[in-house]
Short mmCIF file of C-alpha atoms in Angstrom, two decimals:
data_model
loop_
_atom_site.label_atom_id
_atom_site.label_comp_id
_atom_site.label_asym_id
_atom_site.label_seq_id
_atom_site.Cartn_x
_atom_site.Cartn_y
_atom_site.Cartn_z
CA UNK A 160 14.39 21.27 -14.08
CA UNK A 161 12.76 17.85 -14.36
CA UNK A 162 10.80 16.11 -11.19
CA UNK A 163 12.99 14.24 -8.95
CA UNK A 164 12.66 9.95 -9.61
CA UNK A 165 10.56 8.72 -6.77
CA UNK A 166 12.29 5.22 -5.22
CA UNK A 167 9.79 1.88 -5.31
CA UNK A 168 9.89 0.49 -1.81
CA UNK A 169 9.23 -2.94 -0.62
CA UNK A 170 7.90 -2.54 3.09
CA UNK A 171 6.63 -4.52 5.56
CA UNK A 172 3.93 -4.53 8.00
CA UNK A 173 4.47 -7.17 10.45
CA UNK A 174 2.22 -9.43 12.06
CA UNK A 175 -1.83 -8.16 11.42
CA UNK A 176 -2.10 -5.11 13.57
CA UNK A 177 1.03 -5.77 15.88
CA UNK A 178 1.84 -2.18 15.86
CA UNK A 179 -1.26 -1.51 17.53
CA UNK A 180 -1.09 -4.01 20.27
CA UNK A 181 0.49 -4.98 23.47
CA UNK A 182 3.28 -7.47 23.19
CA UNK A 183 5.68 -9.10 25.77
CA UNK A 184 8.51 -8.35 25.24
CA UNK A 185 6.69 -4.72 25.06
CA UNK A 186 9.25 -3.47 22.37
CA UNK A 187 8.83 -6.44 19.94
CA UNK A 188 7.60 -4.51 17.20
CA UNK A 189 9.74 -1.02 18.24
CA UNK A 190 12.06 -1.42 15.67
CA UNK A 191 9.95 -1.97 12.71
CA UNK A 192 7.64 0.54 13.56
CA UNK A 193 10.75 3.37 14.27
CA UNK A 194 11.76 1.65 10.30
CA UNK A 195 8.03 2.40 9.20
CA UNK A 196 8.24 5.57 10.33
CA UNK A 197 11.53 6.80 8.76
CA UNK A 198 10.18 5.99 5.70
CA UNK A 199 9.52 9.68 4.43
CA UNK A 200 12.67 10.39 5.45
CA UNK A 201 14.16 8.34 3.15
CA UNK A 202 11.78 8.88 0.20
CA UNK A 203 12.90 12.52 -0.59
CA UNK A 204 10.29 14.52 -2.19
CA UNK A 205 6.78 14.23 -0.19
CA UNK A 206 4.94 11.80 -2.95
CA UNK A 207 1.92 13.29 -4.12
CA UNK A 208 0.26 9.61 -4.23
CA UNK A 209 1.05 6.02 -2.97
CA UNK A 210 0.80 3.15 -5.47
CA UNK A 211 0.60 -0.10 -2.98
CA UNK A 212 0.54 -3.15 -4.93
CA UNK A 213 -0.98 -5.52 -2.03
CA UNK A 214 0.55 -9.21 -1.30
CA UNK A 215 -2.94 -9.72 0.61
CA UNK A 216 -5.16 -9.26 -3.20
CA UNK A 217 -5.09 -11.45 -5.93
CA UNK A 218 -7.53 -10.69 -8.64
CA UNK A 219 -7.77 -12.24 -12.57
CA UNK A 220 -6.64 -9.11 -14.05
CA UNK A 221 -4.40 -6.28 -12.40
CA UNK A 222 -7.28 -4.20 -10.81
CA UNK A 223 -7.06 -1.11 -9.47
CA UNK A 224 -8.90 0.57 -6.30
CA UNK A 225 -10.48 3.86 -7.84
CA UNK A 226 -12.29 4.91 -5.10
CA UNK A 227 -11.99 8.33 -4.02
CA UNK A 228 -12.87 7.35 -0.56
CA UNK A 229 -12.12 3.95 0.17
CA UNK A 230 -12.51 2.23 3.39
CA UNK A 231 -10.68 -0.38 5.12
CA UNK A 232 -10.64 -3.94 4.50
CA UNK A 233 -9.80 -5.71 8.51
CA UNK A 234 -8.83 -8.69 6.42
CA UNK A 235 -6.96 -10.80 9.40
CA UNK A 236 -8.85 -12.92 12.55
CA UNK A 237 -7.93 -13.45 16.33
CA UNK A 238 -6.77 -10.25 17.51
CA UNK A 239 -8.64 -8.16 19.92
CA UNK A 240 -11.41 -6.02 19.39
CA UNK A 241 -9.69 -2.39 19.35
CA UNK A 242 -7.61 -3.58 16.28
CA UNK A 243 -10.84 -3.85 13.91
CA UNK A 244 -11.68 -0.44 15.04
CA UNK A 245 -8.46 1.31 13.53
CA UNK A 246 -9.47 3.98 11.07
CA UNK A 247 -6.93 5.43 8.64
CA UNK A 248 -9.01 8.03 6.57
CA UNK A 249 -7.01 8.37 3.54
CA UNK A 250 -8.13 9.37 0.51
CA UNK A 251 -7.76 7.43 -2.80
CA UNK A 252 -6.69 9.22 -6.29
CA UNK A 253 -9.37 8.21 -9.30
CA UNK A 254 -6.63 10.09 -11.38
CA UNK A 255 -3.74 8.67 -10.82
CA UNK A 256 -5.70 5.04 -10.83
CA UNK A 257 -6.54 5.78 -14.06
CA UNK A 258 -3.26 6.95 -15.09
CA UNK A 259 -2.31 3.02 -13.76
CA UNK A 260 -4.70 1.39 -15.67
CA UNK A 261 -3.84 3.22 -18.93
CA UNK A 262 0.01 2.84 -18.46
CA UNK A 263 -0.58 -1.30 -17.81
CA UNK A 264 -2.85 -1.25 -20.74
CA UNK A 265 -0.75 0.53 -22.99
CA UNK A 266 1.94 -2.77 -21.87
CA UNK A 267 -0.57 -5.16 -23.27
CA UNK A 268 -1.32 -6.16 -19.80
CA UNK A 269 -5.12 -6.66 -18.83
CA UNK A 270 -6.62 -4.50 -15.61
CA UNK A 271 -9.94 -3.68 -14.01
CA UNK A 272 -10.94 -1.24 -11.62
CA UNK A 273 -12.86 -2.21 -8.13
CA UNK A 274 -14.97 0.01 -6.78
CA UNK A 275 -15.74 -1.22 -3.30
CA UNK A 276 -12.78 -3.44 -1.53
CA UNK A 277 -11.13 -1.72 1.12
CA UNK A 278 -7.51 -1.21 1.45
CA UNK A 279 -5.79 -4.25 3.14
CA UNK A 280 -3.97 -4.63 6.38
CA UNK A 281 -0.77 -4.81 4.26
CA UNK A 282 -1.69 -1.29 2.98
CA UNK A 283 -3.05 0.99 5.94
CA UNK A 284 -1.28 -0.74 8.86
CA UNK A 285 2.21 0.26 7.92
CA UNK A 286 0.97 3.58 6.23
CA UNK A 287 -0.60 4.69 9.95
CA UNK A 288 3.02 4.38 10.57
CA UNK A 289 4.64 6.11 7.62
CA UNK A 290 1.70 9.03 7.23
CA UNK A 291 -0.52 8.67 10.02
CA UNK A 292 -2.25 12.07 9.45
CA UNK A 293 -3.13 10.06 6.26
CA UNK A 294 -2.61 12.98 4.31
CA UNK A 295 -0.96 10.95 1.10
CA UNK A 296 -3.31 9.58 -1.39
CA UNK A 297 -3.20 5.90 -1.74
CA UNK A 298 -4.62 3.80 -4.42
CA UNK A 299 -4.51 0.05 -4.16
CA UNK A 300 -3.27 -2.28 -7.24
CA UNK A 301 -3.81 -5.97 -7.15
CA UNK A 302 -1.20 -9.22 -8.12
CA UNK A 303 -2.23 -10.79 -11.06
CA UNK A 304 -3.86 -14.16 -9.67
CA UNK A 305 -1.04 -16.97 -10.89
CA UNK A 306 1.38 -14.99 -9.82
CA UNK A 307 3.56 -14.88 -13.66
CA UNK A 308 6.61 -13.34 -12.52
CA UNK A 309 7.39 -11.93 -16.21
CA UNK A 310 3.85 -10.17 -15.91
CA UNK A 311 4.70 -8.65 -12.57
CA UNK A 312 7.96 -7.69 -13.66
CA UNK A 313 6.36 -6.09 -17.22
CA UNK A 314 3.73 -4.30 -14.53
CA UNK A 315 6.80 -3.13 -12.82
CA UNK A 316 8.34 -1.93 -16.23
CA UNK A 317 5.01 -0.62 -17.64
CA UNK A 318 4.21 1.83 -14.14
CA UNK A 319 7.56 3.17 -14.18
CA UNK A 320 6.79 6.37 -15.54
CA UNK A 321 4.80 7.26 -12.13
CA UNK A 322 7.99 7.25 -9.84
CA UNK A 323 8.69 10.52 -12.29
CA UNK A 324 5.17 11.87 -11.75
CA UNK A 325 5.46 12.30 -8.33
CA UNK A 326 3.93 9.38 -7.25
CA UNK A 327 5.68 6.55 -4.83
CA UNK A 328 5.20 2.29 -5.69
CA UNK A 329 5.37 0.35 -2.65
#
């Protein structure tokens, strides 16, 4: 019997680090955050890895975070002090980044691998939410800088194959 097909989710992640903050109303992010959270449950199968492809990086090529360990990137401004002292200790997944790189390669599509950005608010704020003992590896791609829609859509195409390797695409 074959590996269930993963879904590819588009999430969001509200405003910076609202989860993690005290709002009035006190229950303006609730429902977002209850959404966040019933992720999983919606997934299926418990992914193996997270593929994030990140609104908040733009690089020249599709590049790929291969770090096995890779911190956070606090990449918003104005919002108190405890929210750029959230930790999310996930680990990354050098194999499976590789396996990304090779599958956008093989599309004719150009990629690099970074070795020292963080992962973006846009990638551990909602996944404190949807895995908070940060016990799913996560490996961050890039957009393609211009933004080609038939390039993101061939990326799309090209990293297909992942959703049947046990590995989610947000």
């Amino acid at each position: 019997m074959s590996a269930p097909t993963l879904p590819t989710l588009f999430i969001p992640h509200g405003a910076g680090p609202c989860f993690f903050m005290d709002w009035d109303p006190a229950d303006t992010w609730h429902r977002m955050a209850d959404w966040l959270r019933a992720v999983p449950r919606h997934v299926g199968p418990r992914p193996q890895a997270v593929v994030v492809v990140s609104a908040h990086w733009e690089a020249p090529a599709f590049t790929v975070n291969g770090q096995a360990d890779p911190p956070l990137l606090y990449d918003y401004g104005g919002f108190p002090p405890h929210t750029y002292e959230l930790t999310y200790p996930v680990a990354g997944a050098p194999a499976v980044a590789a396996r990304v790189r090779a599958l956008l390669e093989a599309a004719g599509l150009e990629t690099a691998e970074e070795s020292r950005r963080g992962l973006d608010h846009g990638v551990f704020i909602p996944f404190r939410l949807i895995h908070p003992d940060a016990d799913v590896p996560i490996v961050q791609l890039s957009l393609r800088r211009g933004l080609d829609p038939a390039e993101h859509l061939a990326a799309g195409r090209a990293l297909a194959p992942l959703r049947r390797e046990g590995v989610l695409i947000v």
